[in-house]
Coordinates of C-alpha atoms in Angstrom, one line a residue:
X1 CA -22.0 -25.4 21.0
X2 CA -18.6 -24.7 19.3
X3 CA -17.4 -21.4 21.0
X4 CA -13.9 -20.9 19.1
X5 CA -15.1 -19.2 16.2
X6 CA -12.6 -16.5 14.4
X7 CA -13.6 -13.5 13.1
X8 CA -11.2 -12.1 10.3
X9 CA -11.6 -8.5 10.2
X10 CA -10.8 -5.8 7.6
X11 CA -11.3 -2.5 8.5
X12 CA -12.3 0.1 6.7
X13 CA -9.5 1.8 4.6
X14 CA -11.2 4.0 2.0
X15 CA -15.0 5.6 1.3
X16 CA -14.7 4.2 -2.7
X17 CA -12.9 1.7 -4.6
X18 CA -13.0 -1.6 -2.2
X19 CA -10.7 -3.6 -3.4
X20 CA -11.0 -7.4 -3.0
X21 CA -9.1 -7.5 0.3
X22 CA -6.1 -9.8 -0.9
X23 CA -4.8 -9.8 3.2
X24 CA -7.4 -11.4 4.7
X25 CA -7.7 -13.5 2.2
X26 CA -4.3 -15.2 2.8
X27 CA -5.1 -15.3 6.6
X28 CA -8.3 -17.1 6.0
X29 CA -6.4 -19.5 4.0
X30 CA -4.7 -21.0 6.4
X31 CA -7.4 -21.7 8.6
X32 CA -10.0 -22.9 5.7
X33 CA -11.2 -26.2 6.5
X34 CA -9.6 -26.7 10.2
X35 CA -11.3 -23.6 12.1
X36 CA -14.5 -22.2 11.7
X37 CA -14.1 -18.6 10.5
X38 CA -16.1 -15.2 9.1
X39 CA -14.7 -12.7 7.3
X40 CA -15.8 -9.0 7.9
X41 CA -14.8 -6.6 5.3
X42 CA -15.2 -2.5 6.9
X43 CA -15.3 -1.2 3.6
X44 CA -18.7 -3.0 2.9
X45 CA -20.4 -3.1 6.4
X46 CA -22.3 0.3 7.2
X47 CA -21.6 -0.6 10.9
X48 CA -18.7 -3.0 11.5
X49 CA -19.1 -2.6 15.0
X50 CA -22.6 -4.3 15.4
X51 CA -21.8 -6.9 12.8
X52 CA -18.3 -8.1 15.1
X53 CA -20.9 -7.6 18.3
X54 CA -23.6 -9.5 16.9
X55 CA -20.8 -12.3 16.0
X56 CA -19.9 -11.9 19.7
X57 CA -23.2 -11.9 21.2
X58 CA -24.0 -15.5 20.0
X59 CA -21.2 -16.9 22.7
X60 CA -19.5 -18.8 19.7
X61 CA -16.7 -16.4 19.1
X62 CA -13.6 -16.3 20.7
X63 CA -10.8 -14.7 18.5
X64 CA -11.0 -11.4 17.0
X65 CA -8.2 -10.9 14.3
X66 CA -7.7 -7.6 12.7
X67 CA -5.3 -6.7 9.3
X68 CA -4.1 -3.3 10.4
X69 CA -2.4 -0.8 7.7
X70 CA -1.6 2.7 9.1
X71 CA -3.6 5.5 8.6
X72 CA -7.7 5.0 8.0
X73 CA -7.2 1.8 9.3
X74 CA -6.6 2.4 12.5
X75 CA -10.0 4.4 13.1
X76 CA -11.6 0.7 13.3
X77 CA -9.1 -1.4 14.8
X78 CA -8.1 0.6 17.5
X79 CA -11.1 1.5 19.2
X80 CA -13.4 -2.0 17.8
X81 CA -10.7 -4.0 19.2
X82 CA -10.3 -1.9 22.8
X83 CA -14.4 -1.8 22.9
X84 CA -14.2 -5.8 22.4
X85 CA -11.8 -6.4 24.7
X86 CA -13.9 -4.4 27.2
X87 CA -17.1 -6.1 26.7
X88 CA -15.8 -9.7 26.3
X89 CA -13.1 -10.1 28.5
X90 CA -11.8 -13.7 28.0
X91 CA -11.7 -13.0 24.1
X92 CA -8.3 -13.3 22.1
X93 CA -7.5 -10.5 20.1
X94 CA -4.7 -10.9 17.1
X95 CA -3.4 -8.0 14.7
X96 CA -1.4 -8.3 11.5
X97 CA -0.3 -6.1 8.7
X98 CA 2.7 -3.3 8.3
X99 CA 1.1 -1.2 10.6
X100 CA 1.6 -3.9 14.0
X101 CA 4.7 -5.0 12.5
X102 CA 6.6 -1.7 12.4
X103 CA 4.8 -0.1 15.3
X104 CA 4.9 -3.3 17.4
X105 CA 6.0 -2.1 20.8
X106 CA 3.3 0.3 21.0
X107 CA 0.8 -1.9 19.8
X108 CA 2.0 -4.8 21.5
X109 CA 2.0 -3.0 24.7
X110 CA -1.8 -1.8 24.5
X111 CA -3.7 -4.2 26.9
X112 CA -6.3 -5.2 24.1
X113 CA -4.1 -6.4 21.7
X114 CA -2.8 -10.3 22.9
X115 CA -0.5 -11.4 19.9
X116 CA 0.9 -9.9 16.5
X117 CA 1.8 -12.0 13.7
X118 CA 4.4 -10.1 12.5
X119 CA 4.9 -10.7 8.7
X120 CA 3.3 -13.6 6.7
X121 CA 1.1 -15.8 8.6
X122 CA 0.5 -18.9 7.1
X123 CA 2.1 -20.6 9.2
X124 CA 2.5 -18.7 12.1
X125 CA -1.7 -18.4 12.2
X126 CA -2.4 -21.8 12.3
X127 CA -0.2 -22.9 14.5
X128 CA -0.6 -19.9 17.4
X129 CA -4.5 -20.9 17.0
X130 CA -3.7 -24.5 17.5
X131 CA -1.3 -23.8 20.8
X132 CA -4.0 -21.8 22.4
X133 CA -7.1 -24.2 21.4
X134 CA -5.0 -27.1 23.0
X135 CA -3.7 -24.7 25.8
X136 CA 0.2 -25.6 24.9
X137 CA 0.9 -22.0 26.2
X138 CA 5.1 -23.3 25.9
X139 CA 4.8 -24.2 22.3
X140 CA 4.2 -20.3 21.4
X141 CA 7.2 -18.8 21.9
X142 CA 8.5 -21.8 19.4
X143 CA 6.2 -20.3 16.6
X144 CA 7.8 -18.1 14.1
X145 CA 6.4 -14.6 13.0
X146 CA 4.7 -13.8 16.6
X147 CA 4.7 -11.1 18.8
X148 CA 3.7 -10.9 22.3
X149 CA 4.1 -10.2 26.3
X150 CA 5.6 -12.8 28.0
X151 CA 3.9 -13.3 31.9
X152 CA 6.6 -10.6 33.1
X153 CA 5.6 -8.2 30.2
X154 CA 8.4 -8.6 28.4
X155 CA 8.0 -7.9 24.7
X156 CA 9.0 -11.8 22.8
X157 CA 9.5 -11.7 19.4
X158 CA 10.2 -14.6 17.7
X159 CA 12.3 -15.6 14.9
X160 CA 11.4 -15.4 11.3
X161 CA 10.3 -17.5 8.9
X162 CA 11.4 -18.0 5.8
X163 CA 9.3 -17.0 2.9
X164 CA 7.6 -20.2 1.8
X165 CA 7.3 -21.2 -2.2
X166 CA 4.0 -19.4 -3.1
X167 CA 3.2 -22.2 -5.2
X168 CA 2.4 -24.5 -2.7
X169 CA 0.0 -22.1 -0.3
X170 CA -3.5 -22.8 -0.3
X171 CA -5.5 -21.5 -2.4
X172 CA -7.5 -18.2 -1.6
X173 CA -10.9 -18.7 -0.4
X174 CA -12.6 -16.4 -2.5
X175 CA -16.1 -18.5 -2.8
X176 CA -16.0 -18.8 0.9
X177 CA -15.7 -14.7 1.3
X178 CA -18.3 -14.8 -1.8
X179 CA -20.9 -16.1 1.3
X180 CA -20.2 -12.7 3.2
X181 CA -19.9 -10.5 0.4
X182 CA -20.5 -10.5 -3.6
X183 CA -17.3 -10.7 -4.9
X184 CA -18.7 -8.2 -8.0
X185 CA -18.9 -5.7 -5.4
X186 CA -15.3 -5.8 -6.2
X187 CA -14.7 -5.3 -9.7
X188 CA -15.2 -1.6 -10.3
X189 CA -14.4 0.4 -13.1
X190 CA -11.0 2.2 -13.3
X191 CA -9.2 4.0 -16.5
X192 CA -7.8 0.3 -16.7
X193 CA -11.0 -1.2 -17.4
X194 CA -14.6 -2.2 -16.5
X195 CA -13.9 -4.9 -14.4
X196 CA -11.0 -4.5 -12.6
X197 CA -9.4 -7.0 -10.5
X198 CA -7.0 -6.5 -7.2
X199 CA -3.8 -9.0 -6.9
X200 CA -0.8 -9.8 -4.8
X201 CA 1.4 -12.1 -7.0
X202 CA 4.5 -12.2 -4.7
X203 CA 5.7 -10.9 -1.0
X204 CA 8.5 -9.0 -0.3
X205 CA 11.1 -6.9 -2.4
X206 CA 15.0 -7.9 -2.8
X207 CA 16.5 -4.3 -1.9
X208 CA 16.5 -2.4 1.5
X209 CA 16.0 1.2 1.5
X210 CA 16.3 2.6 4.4
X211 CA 12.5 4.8 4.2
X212 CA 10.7 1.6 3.3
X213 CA 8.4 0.1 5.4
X214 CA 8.5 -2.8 4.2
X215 CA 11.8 -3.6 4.4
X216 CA 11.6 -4.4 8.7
X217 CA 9.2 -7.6 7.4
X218 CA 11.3 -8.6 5.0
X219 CA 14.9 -8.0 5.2
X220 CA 14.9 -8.0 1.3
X221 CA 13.5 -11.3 0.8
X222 CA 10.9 -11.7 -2.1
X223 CA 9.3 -14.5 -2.9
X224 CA 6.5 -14.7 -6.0
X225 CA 3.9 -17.2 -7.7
X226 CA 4.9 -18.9 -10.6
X227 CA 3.8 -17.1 -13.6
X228 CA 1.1 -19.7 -14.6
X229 CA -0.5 -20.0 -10.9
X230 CA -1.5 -16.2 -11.2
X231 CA -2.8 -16.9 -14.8
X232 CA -4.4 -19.4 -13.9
X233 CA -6.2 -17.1 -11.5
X234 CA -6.1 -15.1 -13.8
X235 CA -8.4 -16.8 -15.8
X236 CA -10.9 -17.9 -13.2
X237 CA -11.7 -14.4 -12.7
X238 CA -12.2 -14.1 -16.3
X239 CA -13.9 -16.6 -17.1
X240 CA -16.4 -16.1 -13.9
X241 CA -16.8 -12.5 -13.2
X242 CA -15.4 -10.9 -16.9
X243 CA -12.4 -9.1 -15.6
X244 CA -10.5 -7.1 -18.0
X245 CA -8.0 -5.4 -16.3
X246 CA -5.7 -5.8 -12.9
X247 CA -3.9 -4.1 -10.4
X248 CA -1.4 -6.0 -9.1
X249 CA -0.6 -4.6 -5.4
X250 CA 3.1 -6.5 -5.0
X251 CA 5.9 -4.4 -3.2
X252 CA 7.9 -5.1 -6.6
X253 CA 5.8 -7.0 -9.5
X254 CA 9.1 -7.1 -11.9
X255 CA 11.4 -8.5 -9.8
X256 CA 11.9 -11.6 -12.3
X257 CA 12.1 -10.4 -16.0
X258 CA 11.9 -14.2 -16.5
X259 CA 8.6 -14.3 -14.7
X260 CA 7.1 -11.3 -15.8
X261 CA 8.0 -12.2 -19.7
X262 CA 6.2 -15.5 -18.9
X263 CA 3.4 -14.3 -17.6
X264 CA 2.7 -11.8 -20.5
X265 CA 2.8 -14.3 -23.0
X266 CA 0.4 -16.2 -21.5
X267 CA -1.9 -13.7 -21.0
X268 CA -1.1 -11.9 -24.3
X269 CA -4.8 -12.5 -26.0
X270 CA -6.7 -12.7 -23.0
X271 CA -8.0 -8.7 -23.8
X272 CA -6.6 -8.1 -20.2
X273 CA -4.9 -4.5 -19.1
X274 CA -3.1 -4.6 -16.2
X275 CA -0.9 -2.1 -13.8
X276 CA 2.2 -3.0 -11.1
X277 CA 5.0 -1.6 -8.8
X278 CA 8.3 -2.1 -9.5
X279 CA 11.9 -0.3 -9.5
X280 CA 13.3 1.6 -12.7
X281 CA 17.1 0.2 -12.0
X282 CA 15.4 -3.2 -12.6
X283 CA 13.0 -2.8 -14.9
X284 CA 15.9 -0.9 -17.1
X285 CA 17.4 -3.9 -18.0
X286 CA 14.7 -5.3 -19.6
X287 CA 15.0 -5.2 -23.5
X288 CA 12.9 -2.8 -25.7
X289 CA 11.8 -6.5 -26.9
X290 CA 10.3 -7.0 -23.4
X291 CA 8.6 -4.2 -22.9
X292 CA 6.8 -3.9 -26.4
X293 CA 6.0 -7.8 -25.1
X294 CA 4.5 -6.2 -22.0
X295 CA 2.8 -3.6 -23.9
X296 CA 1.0 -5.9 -26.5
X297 CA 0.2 -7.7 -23.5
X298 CA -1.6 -5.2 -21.9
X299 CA 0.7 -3.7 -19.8
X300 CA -0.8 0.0 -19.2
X301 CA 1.1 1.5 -16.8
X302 CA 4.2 0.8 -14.4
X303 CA 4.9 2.7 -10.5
X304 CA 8.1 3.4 -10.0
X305 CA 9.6 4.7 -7.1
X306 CA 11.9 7.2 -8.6
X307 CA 11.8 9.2 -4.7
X308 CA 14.4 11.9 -6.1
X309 CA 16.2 13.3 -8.8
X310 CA 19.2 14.2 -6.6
X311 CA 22.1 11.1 -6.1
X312 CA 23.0 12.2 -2.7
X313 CA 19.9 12.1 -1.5
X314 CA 19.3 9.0 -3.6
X315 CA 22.0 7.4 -0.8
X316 CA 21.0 9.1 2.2
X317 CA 17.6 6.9 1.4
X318 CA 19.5 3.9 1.2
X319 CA 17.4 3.3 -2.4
X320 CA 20.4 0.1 -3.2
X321 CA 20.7 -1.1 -6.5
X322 CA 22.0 0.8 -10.0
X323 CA 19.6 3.9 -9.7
X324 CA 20.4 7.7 -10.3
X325 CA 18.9 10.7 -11.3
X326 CA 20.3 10.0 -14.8
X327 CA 18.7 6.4 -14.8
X328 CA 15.3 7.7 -14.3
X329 CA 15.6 10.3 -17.4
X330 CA 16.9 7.6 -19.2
X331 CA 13.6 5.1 -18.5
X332 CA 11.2 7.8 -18.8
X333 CA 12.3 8.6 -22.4
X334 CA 12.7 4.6 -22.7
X335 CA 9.1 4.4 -22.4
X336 CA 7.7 7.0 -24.1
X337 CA 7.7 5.3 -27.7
X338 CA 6.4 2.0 -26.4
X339 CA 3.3 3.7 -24.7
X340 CA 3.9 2.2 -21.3
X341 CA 3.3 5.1 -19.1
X342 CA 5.3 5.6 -16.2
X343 CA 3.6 6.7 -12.9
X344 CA 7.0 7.8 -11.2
X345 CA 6.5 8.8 -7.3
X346 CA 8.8 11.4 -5.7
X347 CA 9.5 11.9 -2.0
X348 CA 10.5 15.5 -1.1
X349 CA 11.3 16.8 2.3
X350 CA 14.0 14.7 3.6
X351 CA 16.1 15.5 6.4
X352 CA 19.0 17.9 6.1
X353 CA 21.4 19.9 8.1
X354 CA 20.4 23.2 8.0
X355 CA 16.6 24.5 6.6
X356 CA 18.6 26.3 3.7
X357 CA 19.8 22.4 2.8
X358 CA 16.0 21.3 2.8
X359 CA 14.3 24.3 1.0
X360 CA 17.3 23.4 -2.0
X361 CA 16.5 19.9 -2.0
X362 CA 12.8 20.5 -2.5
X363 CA 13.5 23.1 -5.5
X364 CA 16.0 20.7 -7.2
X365 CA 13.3 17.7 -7.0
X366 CA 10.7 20.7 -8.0
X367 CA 13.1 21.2 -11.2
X368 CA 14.0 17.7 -12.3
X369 CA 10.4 16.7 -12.0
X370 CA 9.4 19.8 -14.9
X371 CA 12.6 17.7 -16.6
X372 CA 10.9 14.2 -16.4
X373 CA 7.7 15.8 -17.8
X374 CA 9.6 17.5 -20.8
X375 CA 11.2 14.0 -21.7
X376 CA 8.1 12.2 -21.0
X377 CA 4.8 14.3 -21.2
X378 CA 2.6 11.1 -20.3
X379 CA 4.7 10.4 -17.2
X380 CA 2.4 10.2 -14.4
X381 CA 4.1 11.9 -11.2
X382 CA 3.1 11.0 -7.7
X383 CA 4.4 13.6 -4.6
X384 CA 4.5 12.5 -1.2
X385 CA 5.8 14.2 1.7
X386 CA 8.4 11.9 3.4
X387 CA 7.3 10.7 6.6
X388 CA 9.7 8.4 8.3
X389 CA 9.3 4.8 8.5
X390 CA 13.2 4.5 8.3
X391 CA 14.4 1.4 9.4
X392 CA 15.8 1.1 13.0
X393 CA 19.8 0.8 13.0
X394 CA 19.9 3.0 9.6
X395 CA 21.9 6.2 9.3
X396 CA 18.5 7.9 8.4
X397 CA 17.2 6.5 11.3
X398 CA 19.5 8.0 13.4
X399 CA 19.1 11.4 11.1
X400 CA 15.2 11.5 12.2
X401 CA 15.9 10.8 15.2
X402 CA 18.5 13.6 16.3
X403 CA 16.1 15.7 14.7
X404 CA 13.7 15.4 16.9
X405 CA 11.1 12.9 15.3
X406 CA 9.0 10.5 17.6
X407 CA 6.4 8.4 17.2
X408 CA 3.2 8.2 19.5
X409 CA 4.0 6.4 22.1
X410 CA 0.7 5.5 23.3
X411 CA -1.5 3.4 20.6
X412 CA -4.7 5.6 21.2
X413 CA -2.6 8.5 20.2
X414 CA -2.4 7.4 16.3
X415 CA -6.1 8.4 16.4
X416 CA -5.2 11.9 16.1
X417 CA -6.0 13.1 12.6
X418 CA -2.4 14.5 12.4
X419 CA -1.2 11.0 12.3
X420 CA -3.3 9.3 9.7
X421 CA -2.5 12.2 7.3
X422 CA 1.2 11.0 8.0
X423 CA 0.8 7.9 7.1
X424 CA -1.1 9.1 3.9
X425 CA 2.0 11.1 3.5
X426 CA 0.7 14.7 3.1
X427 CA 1.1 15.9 6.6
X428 CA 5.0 15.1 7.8
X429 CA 4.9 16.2 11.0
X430 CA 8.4 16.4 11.0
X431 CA 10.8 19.1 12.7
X432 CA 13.1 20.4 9.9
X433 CA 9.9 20.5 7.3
X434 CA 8.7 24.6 8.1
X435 CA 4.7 24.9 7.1
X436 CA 6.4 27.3 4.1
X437 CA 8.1 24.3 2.7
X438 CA 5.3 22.0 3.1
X439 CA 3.0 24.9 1.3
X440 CA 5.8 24.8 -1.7
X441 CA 5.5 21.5 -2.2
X442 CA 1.5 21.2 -2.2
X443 CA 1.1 24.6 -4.3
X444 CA 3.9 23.0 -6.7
X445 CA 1.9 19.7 -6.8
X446 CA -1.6 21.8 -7.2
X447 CA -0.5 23.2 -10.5
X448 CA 1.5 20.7 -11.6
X449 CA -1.9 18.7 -11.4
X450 CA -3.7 21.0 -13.3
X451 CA -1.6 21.5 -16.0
X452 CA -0.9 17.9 -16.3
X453 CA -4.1 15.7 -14.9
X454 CA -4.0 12.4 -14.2
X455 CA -4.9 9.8 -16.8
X456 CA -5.9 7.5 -13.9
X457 CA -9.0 9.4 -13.2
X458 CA -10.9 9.4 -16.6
X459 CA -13.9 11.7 -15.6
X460 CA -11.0 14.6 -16.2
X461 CA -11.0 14.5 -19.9
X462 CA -12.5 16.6 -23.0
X463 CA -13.5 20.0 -21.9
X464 CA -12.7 19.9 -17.9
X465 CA -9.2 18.7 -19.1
X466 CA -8.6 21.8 -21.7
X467 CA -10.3 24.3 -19.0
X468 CA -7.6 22.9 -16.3
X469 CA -4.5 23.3 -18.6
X470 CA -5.4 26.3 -19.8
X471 CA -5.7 27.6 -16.1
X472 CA -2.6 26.2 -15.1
X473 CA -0.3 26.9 -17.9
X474 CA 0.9 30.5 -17.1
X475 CA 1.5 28.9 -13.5
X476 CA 3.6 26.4 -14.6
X477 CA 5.2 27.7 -17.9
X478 CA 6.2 30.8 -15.6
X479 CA 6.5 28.8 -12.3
X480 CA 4.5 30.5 -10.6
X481 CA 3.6 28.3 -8.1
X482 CA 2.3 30.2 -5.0
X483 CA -1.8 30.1 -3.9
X484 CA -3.0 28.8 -6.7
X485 CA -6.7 28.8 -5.0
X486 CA -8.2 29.0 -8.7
X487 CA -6.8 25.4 -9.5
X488 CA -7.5 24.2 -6.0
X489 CA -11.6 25.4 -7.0
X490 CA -11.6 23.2 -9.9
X491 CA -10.2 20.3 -8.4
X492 CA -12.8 20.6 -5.4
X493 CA -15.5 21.3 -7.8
X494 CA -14.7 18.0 -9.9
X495 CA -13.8 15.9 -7.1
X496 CA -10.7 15.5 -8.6
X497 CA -8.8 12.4 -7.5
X498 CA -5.2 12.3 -6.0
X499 CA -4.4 8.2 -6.9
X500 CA -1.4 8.7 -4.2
X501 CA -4.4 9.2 -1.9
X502 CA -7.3 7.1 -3.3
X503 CA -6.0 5.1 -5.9
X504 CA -7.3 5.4 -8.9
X505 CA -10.7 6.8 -9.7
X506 CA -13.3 3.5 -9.9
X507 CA -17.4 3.3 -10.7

């Protein structure tokens, strides 16, 4: 009886919208056809737990490997993995994702969790499997993209890998995670379309701001699939489950105007709408040509992380690159004609040197934000609170720092609901943020949300849309910002949907 068995897990990471879960995915790649594996997806199982215990029970299984992102995540992997360890001793437990790659000390340290692979693992899997299934114990610490206790407990951390051409990875097994799941359980209904389809085209992001969590993976190294690899797969989904629109979850879709030009002709009279991240410094350059190209190709809507309005802060961030307060104007007025709409986050509540410094930085983001709207009325705007992930070494590392900012240092304590509303990024827990400032923010973002819904969440439309506006308008056209408790009602009442939060609404 074979008892080296994987299971690839995915915990649960939202109550709605399950998105095809691209991560596991490219883990289960790696292995397919030289291990036997399962996948387990949290956001399908109504008890995770007995399905990994049932797994386990058999005496066939012997790794458990877990995606971790922070936040909701980290509800399942943290105590499924501790309860595993417990019950099955001799088992070999293996976390990936940003979450044990930023926080891998304290994750590393926890006595259930034996290795990390620490960025992507297509390599890094494989060959850590293949060390421990032929008990070369020496060959590990040779393996790139691993983290782990050496037998002194020492934390080793190996070197990394270079990003590999996309291209040549293997394919996804999506018929083999089709066995476990029906992959229509997948394609939900979004204001992009009726079928919509979650994608990761490339890894990485060229730039390194200094509040990005990505950036500690990375180093500013992107690397992408060729623009006829994703339409080709594309098309498969297409032509087998009748897709019509994407989300593709890349750290910064645009990178290549060459690739992204490419990839919309090809794609132009497929019927296809379709939604990415990218940077407005980058995506600036791109001729008015391009975009109408990426607009008849069914290009609906862009993220952009404009963060702030303000230039200094702008470099306190570390944000790289060509952007400034004026750029972002600029891009939102750019865009308006075309019909792409712009979904431009903001991150208020950064660290400053006196309160009075914090509170003015919050009411001159509060101020440029009623600007962007005034340029661009069908500019989406996204708030989050800023909750550091700053990159270790950075001068805003060392700003959160003297501040009095710490992470848990235990990795039960992330269980605390205080931390997973930081990592959702609406609960900062940071020193120099006073509850009134926090308040100002939210009450700003409340109305600012009722007087201008979302178009990502298409059940707010017709009447309920009218109703809110009307609400809202002598809030916002007086800025009158404080309690509005009669917005919050309706928003409660209608379930209405944050996409910062939940991503966009789905059916």
């Amino acid at each position: 009886m074979t008892k080296n068995k994987i299971i690839i897990f995915n915990p649960r990471s939202a109550n709605a919208k399950h998105r095809i879960p691209n991560s596991i995915l490219q883990v289960g790649a790696s292995i397919y056809g030289k291990y036997d594996f399962v996948f387990i997806d949290g956001n399908l199982e109504r008890d995770p737990w007995k399905k990994i215990l049932s797994y386990f029970s058999t005496g066939e299984y012997k790794y458990f490997c877990s995606t971790v992102m922070p936040g909701p995540q980290l509800k399942e992997a943290i105590p499924f993995t501790k309860r595993l360890k417990e019950q099955f001793p001799e088992c070999i437990t293996i976390w990936g994702g940003y979450f044990a790659s930023n926080q891998y000390k304290v994750c590393i340290e926890a006595s259930y969790v034996d290795y990390i692979v620490s960025g992507p693992g297509d390599v890094a899997f494989p060959s850590l499997l293949d060390a421990l299934e032929q008990k070369e114990y020496a060959k590990i610490k040779d393996i790139k993209n691993l983290i782990f206790l050496d037998p002194a407990g020492n934390i080793i951390q190996t070197q990394k890998e270079k990003l590999l051409d996309q291209d040549t990875l293997p394919p996804l097994p999506y018929q083999h995670l089709n066995t476990f799941y029906d992959l229509k359980h997948y394609l939900s209904k979004t204001f992009l379309g009726k079928k919509t389809f979650s994608y990761h085209s490339s890894l990485g992001c060229p730039f390194t701001c200094s509040f990005c969590a990505v950036v500690p993976i990375y180093d500013g190294r992107w690397k992408a699939k060729s623009a006829q690899t994703v339409y080709e797969d594309v098309k498969y989904f297409k032509n087998t489950y009748g897709i019509d629109a994407i989300e593709f979850h890349d750290n910064n879709f645009f990178t290549s105007r060459k690739r992204v030009i490419e990839f919309s002709e090809l794609i132009m009279n497929d019927g296809i709408t379709w939604w990415g991240e990218g940077r407005i410094d980058t995506i600036n350059k791109y001729s008015d040509d391009d975009l109408l190209t990426m607009k008849k190709a069914g290009c609906k809507m862009i993220f952009l992380g404009a963060e702030t309005g303000n230039d200094e802060i702008l470099k306190q961030m570390n944000k790289g690159g060509t952007q400034t307060g004026q750029t972002i104007k600029d891009f939102a007025k750019r865009l308006a004609p075309i019909g792409i709409i712009p979904e431009f986050s903001f991150v208020l509540g950064m660290p400053a040197d006196s309160p009075k410094k914090v509170i003015d930085q919050i009411n001159w983001d509060i101020q440029f934000i009623r600007e962007i709207k005034e340029i661009n009325p069908n500019a989406e705007i996204i708030i989050y609170l800023y909750s550091p992930v700053a990159t270790e070494g950075s001068e805003l590392y060392e700003q959160i720092q003297d501040a009095g900012f710490s992470f848990p240092k235990k990795l039960e304590d992330w269980l605390d609901p205080a931390w997973e509303k930081f990592d959702l990024r609406k609960n900062p827990l940071t020193p120099w943020l006073t509850p009134e400032m926090v308040d100002k923010i939210k009450d700003f973002e409340t109305v600012l949300n009722g007087y201008y819904p979302t178009a990502s969440d298409f059940r707010i439309k017709g009447l309920k849309k009218k109703i809110l506006q009307i609400i809202a308008s002598i809030r916002y056209q007086n800025q009158i910002y404080k309690y509005p408790y009669e917005i919050k009602a309706l928003h409660k009442i209608w379930k209405y949907r944050q996409p910062e939060i939940q991503g966009f609404y789905s059916e």
